[in-house]
XYZ file of C-alpha atoms in Angstrom:
508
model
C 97.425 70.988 120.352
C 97.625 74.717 120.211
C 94.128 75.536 118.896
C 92.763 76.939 122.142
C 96.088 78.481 123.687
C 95.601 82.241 123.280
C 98.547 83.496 121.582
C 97.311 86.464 120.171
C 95.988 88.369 124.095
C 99.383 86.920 125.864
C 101.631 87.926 122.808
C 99.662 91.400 123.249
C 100.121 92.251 126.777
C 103.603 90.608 127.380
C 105.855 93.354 125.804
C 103.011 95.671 127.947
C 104.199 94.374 130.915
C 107.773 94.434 130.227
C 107.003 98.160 129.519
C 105.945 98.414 132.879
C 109.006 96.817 134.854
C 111.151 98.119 132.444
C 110.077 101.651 133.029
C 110.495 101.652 137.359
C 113.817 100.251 136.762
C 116.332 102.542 138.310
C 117.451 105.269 136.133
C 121.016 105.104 137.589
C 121.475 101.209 136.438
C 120.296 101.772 132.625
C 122.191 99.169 131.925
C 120.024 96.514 133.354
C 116.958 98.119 131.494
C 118.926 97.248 128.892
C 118.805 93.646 129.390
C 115.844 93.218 130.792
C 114.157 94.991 127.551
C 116.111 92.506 125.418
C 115.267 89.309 127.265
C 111.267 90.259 127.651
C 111.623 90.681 123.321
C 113.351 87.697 123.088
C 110.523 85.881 125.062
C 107.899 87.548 122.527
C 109.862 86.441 119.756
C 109.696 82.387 120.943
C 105.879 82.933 121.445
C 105.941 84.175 118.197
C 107.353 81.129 116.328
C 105.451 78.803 118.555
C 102.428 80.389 116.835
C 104.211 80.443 113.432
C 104.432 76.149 114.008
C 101.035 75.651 115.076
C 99.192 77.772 112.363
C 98.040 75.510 109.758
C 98.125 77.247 106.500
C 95.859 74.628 105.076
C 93.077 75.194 107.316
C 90.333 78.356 108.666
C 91.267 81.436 106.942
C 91.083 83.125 110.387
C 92.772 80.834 113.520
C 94.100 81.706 117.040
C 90.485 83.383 117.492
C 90.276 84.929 121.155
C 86.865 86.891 121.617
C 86.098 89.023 125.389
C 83.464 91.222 126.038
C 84.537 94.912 125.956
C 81.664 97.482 125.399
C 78.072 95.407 125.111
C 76.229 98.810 124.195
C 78.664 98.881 120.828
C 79.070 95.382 120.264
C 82.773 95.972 120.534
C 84.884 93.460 121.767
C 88.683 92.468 122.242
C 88.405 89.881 119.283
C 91.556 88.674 117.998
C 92.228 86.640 115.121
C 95.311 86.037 112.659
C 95.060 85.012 108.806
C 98.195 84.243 106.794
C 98.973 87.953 106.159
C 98.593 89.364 109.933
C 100.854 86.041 110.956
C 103.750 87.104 108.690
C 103.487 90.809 109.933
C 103.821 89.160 113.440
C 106.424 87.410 112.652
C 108.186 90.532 111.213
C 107.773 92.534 114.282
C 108.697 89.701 116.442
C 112.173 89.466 114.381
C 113.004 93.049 114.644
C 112.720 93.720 118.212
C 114.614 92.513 119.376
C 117.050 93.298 116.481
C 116.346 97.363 116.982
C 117.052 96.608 121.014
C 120.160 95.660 120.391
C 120.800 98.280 117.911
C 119.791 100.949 120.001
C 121.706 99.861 123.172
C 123.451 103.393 123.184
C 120.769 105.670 121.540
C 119.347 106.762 124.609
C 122.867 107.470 126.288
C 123.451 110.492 124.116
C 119.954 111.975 124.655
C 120.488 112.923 128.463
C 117.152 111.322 129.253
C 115.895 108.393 130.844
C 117.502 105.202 129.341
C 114.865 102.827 130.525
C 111.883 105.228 129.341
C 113.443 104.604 125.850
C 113.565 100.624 125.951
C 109.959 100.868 127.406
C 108.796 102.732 124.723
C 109.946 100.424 122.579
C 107.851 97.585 124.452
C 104.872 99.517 124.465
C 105.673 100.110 120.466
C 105.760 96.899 120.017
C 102.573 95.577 121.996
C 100.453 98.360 120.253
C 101.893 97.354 116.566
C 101.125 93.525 117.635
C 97.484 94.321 118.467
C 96.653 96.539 115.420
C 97.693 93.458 113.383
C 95.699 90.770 115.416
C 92.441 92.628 116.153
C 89.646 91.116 114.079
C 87.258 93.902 115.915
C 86.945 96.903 113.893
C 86.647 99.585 116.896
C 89.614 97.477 118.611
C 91.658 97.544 115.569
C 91.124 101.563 115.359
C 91.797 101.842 119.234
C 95.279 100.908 118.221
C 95.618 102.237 114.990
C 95.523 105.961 117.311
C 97.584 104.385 120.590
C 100.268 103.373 118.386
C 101.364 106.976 117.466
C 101.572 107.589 121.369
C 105.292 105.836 121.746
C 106.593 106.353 118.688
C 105.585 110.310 118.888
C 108.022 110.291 122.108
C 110.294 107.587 120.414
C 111.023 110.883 118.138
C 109.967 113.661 120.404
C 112.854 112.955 122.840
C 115.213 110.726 121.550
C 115.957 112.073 118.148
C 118.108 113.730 116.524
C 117.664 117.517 115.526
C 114.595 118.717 114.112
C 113.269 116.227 116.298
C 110.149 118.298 117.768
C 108.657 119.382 114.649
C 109.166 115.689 112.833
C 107.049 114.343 115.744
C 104.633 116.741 115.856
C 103.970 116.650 112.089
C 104.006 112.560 112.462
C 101.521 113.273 115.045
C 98.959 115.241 112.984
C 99.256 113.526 110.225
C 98.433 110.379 111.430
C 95.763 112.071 113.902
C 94.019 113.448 110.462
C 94.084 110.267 108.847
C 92.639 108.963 112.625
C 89.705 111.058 111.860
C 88.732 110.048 108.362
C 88.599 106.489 109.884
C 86.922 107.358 112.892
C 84.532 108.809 111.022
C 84.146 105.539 108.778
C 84.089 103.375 111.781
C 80.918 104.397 113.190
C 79.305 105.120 109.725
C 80.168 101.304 109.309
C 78.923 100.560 112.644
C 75.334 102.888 112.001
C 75.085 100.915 108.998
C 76.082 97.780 108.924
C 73.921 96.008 111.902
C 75.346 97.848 115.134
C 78.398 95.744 115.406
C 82.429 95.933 115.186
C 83.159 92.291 114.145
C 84.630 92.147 111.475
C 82.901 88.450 109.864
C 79.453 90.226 110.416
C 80.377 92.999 109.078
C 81.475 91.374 105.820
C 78.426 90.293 105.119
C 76.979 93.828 105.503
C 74.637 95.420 102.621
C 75.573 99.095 101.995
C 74.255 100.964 98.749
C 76.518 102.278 96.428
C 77.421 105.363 97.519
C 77.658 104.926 101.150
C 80.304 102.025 100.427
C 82.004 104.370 98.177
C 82.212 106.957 100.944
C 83.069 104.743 103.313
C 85.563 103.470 101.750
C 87.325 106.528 101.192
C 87.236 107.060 104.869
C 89.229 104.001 105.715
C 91.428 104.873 102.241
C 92.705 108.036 103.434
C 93.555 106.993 106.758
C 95.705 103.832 105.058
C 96.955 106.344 102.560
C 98.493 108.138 104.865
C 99.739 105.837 107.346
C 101.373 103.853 104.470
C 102.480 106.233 103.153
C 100.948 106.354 99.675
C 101.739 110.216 97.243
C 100.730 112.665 98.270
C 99.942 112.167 101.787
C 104.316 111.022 102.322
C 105.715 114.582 103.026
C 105.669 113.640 106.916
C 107.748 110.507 106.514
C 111.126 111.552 105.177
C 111.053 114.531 108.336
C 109.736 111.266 110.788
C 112.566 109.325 109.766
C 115.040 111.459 109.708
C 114.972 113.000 112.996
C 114.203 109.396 114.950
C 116.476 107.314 116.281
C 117.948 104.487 113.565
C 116.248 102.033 115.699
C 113.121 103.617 116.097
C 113.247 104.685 112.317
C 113.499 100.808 111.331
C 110.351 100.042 112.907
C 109.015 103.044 111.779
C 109.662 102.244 108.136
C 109.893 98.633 108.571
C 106.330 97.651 110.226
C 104.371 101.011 111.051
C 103.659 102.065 107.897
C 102.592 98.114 106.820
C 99.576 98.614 109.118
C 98.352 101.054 105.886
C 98.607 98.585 103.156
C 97.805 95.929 105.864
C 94.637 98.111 106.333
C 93.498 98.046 103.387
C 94.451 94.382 102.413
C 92.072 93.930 105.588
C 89.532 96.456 105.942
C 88.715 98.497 102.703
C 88.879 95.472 99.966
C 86.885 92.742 101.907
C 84.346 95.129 103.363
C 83.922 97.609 100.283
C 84.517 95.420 97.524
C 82.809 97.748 94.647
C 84.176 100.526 95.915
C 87.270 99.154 95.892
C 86.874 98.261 92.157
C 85.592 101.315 91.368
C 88.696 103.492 93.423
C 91.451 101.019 92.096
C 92.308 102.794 88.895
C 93.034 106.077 91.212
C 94.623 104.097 93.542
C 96.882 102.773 91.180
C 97.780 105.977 89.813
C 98.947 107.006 93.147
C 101.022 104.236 93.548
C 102.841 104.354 90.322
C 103.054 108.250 90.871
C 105.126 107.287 94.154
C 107.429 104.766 92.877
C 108.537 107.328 89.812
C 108.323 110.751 92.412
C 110.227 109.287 95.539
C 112.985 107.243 93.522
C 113.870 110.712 91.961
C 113.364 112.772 95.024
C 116.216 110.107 96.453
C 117.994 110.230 93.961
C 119.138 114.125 94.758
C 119.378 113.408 98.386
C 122.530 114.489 100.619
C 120.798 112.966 104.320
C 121.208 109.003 104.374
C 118.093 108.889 106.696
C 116.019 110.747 104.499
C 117.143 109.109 101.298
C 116.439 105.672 102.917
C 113.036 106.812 104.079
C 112.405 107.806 100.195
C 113.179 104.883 98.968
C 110.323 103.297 101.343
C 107.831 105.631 99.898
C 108.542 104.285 96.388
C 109.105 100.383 97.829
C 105.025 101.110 99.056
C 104.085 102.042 95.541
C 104.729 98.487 94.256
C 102.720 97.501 97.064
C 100.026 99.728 96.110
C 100.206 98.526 92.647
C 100.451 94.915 93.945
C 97.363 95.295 96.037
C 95.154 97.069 93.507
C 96.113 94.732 90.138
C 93.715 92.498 91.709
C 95.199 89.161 90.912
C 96.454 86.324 92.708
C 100.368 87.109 91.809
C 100.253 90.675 92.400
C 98.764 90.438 96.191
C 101.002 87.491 96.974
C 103.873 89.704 95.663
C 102.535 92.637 97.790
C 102.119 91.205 100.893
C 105.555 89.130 100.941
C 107.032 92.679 99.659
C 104.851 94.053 103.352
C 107.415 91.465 104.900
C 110.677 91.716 102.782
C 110.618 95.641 102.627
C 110.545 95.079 106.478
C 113.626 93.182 106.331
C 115.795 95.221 103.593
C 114.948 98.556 105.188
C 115.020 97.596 108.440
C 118.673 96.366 108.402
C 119.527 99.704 105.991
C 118.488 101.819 108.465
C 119.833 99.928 111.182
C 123.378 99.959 109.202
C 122.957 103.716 108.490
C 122.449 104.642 112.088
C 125.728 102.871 112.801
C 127.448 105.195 110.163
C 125.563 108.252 111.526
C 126.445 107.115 115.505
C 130.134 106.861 114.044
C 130.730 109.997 112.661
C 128.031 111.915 113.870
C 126.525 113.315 110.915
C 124.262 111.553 108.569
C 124.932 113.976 105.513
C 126.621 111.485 102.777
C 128.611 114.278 101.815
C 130.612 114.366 105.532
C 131.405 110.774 104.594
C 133.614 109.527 101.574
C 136.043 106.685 101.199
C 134.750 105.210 104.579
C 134.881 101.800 103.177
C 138.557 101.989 104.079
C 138.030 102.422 107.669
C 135.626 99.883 108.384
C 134.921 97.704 105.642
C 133.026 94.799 107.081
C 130.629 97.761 108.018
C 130.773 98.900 104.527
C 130.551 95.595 102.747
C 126.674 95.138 104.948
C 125.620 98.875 103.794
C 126.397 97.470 100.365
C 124.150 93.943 100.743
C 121.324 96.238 102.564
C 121.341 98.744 99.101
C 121.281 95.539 96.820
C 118.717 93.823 98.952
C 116.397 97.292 98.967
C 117.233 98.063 95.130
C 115.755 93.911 94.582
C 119.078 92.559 93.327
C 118.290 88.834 92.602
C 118.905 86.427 94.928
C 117.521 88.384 98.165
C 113.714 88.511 99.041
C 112.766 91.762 97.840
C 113.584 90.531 94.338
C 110.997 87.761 94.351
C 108.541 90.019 95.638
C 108.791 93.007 93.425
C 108.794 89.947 90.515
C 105.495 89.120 91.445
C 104.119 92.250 92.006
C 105.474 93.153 88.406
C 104.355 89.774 86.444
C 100.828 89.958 88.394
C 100.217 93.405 87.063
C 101.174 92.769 83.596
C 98.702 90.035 83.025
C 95.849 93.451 83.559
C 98.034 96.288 83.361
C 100.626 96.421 81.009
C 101.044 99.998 81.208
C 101.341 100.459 85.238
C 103.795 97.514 85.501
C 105.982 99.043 82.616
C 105.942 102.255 84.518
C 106.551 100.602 87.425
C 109.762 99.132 86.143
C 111.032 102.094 85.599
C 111.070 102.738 89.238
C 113.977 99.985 89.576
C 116.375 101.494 87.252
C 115.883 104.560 89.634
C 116.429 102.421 92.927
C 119.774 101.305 91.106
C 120.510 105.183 90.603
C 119.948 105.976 94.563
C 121.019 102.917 96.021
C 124.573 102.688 93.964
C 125.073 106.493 94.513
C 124.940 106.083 98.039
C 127.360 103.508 98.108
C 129.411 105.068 96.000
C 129.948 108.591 97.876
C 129.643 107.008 101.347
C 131.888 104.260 101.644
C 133.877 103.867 98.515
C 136.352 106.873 96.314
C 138.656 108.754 97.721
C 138.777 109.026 101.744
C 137.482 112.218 103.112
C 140.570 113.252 105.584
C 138.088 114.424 108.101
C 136.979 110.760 109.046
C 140.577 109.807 109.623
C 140.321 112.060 112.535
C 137.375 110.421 113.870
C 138.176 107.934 116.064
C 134.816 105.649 116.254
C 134.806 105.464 112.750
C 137.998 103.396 112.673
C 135.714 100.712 114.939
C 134.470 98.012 112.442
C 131.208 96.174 113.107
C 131.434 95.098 116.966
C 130.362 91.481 117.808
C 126.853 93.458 119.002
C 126.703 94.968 115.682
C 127.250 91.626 113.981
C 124.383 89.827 116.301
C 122.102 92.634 114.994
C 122.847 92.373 110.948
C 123.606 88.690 110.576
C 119.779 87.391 111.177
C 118.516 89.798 108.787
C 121.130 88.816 106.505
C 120.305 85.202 106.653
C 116.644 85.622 105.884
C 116.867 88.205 102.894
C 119.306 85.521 101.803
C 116.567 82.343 102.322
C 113.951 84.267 101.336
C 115.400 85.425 98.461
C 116.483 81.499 97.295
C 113.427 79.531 98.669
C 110.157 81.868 99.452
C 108.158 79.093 100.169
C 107.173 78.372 103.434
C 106.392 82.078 103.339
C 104.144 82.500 100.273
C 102.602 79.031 101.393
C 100.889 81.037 104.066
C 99.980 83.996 102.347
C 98.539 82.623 98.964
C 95.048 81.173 100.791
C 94.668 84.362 102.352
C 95.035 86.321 99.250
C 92.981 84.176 97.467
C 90.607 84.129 100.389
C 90.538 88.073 99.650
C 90.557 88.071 96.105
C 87.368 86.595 96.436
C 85.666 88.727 98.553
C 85.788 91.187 95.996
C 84.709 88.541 93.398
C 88.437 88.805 91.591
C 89.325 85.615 89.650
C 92.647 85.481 87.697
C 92.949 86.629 84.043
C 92.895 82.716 82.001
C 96.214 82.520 79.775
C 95.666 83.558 76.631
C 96.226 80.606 73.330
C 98.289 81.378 71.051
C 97.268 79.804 67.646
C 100.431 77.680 67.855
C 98.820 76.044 71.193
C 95.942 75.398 69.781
């Protein structure tokens, strides 16, 4: 029924235009921006799980395909195209829009700048971070990749907090860098491979060993640091910091998926013995990240920082999902792409309420909070359990995959690895435990927001998030139903099977 509707160009260019009205709405009635921002999400969102019903996971790898001419001299063309893993991250930033909207509905106040800029930025944020996810062109999926820093850069620039100026200008250059390692892949993939930017020619592109290798490494180091993956994080924990909680969730929460997205996409199908050949480094990375960022959040007194830490080691299980190579693993990694989304996304959305209350976001200003607003308190406390994998919320069935795929090939990574959760118990209880809980710090009683308890807003924002990391986390599959053929569709593109079980002589 829905084969030929083109989801993928109308679900692109609708929060575009709701940028547009958005932004030459009256700066007096911000307000009505307001609304209007919400409402044009919200009609994303149904799009979204109209799309969601009519994909069948049981059929093409690659469905919803929309193809227009665009450049004719490169080949390049706005081709769009969704498998199981690009669907879910749709679905993701669908969910949170509207979510961070709401969030946000007095970020902008406080800034002395134009409210309705803000909630267009967001629009534009989100039409950019819908494309880079549907584009099955490889010059049109790069075209975003770089247009994607543009509102997020201003997202910080103006609307954040202090430091704000030099967090989005190192953002910026990061991500520019990384820009030009792909850029420079890009059109030594286009020289080489046949003169084209689709990506199902390119795949079936002959490149000798060394030019895969290189080019790999091109579209690596971009993904690296986009994700981000050690050492290429240092610009993440200053990014999320200074932005606005909002902003910061879908910072943390879908930005940085398009790196492991990336190279779930781009580097494995298209370099696939380069990508054997790179996965033991790779991994080593990851695992690096997981043990260095839990104990970097560990000593942390900022609540934004420490929850963008905690992201840095949530990617290294990704990493180390994506790189085991087996069926398990990339399942685990890509649903983790989805429930890391989730967890972090509501943390940060719950910590910018704390920091909005009392106007500080150092956990030692706070103390005993719990006693003001506990309803407030009790979410911060799901949202630390949820990141930290407790069982019986998504993350944990996730990180169990990722862990149990690994094993099967790499006992020692997925031992390390598990070390990384003790840690995330360390951080994640520690911040509870000085924020909200203890004695109360006699300077909040004299603040008088933070005797206001989750407002009816506030509980519109947290309770969908809540309810998925809860389903998720109890019945994963409709979910991992529509990722598996896509991993496995990948896992064989690099000619990956899964380890047999070994028999034990009592089987036999």
């Amino acid at each position: 029924m829905f084969a030929d509707f083109p989801f993928l160009s109308i679900l692109t260019g609708v929060p575009l235009v709701g940028a547009l009205i958005v932004a030459f709405l009256p700066r007096a009635k911000p307000e009505l921006a307001k609304r209007v921002a919400f409402v044009w999400s919200l009609a994303v969102l149904a799009l979204a799980v109209v799309m969601w019903i009519a994909y069948d996971a049981g059929g093409d790898r690659f469905q919803f395909r929309e193809s227009y001419t665009w450049i004719p001299a490169w080949d390049a063309k706005f081709t769009f195209a969704v498998d199981g893993i690009a669907l879910v991250m749709l679905l993701l930033i669908a969910v949170l829009v509207p979510l961070v909207i709401l969030a946000s509905w007095h970020d902008a106040d406080a800034s002395r700048r134009s409210v309705p800029v803000y909630f267009a930025l967001l629009l534009v944020l989100e039409s950019t971070m819908i494309g880079v996810f549907a584009a099955a062109d490889v010059f049109l999926f790069y075209v975003f990749f770089e247009v994607m820093l543009v509102p997020m850069y201003f997202l910080i620039g103006s609307y954040g907090g202090q430091r704000r100026q030099y967090a989005a200008v190192k953002f910026f250059l990061y991500s520019l860098v990384g820009g030009l390692f792909m850029l420079a892949a890009v059109i030594g993939l286009w020289a080489l491979g046949g003169h084209t930017f689709d990506w199902q020619q390119l795949l079936s592109a002959d490149f000798s060993t060394g030019t895969e290798r290189w080019l790999f490494l091109g579209f690596f180091v971009a993904f690296a640091i986009k994700a981000p993956f050690f050492p290429f994080h240092t610009w993440l924990p200053d990014a999320g910091g200074a932005a606005p909680a909002g902003s910061a969730a879908l910072l943390v929460g879908v930005l940085d998926k398009v790196g492991t997205f990336g190279i779930l996409r781009y580097c494995l199908p298209l370099f696939p013995e380069a990508s054997t050949w790179f996965a033991p480094y790779a991994m080593a990375l990851a695992v690096i990240g997981i043990i260095y960022a839990a104990l970097l959040a560990v000593g942390q007194n900022d609540l934004k920082r420490l929850v963008s830490y905690t992201s840095i080691a949530h990617f290294g299980f990704i990493g180390v999902g994506i790189f085991a190579f087996t069926t398990q693993a990339g399942t685990g990694a890509v649903l983790y792409m989805l429930n890391h989304g989730l967890a972090t996304g509501l943390l940060f959305l719950v910590v910018g309420m704390f920091v909005a209350r009392r106007g500080s976001s150092l956990i030692s200003d706070f103390g005993g909070a719990g006693k003001l607003v506990p309803l407030l308190a009790g979410v911060l406390f799901f949202a630390g359990l949820a990141s930290l994998a407790l069982p019986g919320t998504a993350p944990f069935v996730s990180e169990f995959l990722v862990l149990i795929g690994t094993f099967t090939v790499n006992k020692t990574v997925a031992v390390i690895a598990t070390a990384g959760i003790i840690l995330a118990a360390a951080y994640v209880l520690w911040m509870v435990q000085r924020t909200t809980q203890g004695t109360l710090n006699p300077a909040l009683a004299t603040v008088d927001a933070m005797r206001r308890d989750l407002t009816v807003r506030e509980k519109v924002v947290v309770a969908p998030l809540i309810a998925l990391l809860l389903v998720l986390g109890f019945y994963p599959k409709p979910v991992t139903d529509v990722i598996n053929p896509a991993v496995q569709a990948t896992m064989q593109d690099i000619q990956k099977t899964d380890p047999a079980p070994a028999i034990t002589e009592a089987a036999k």
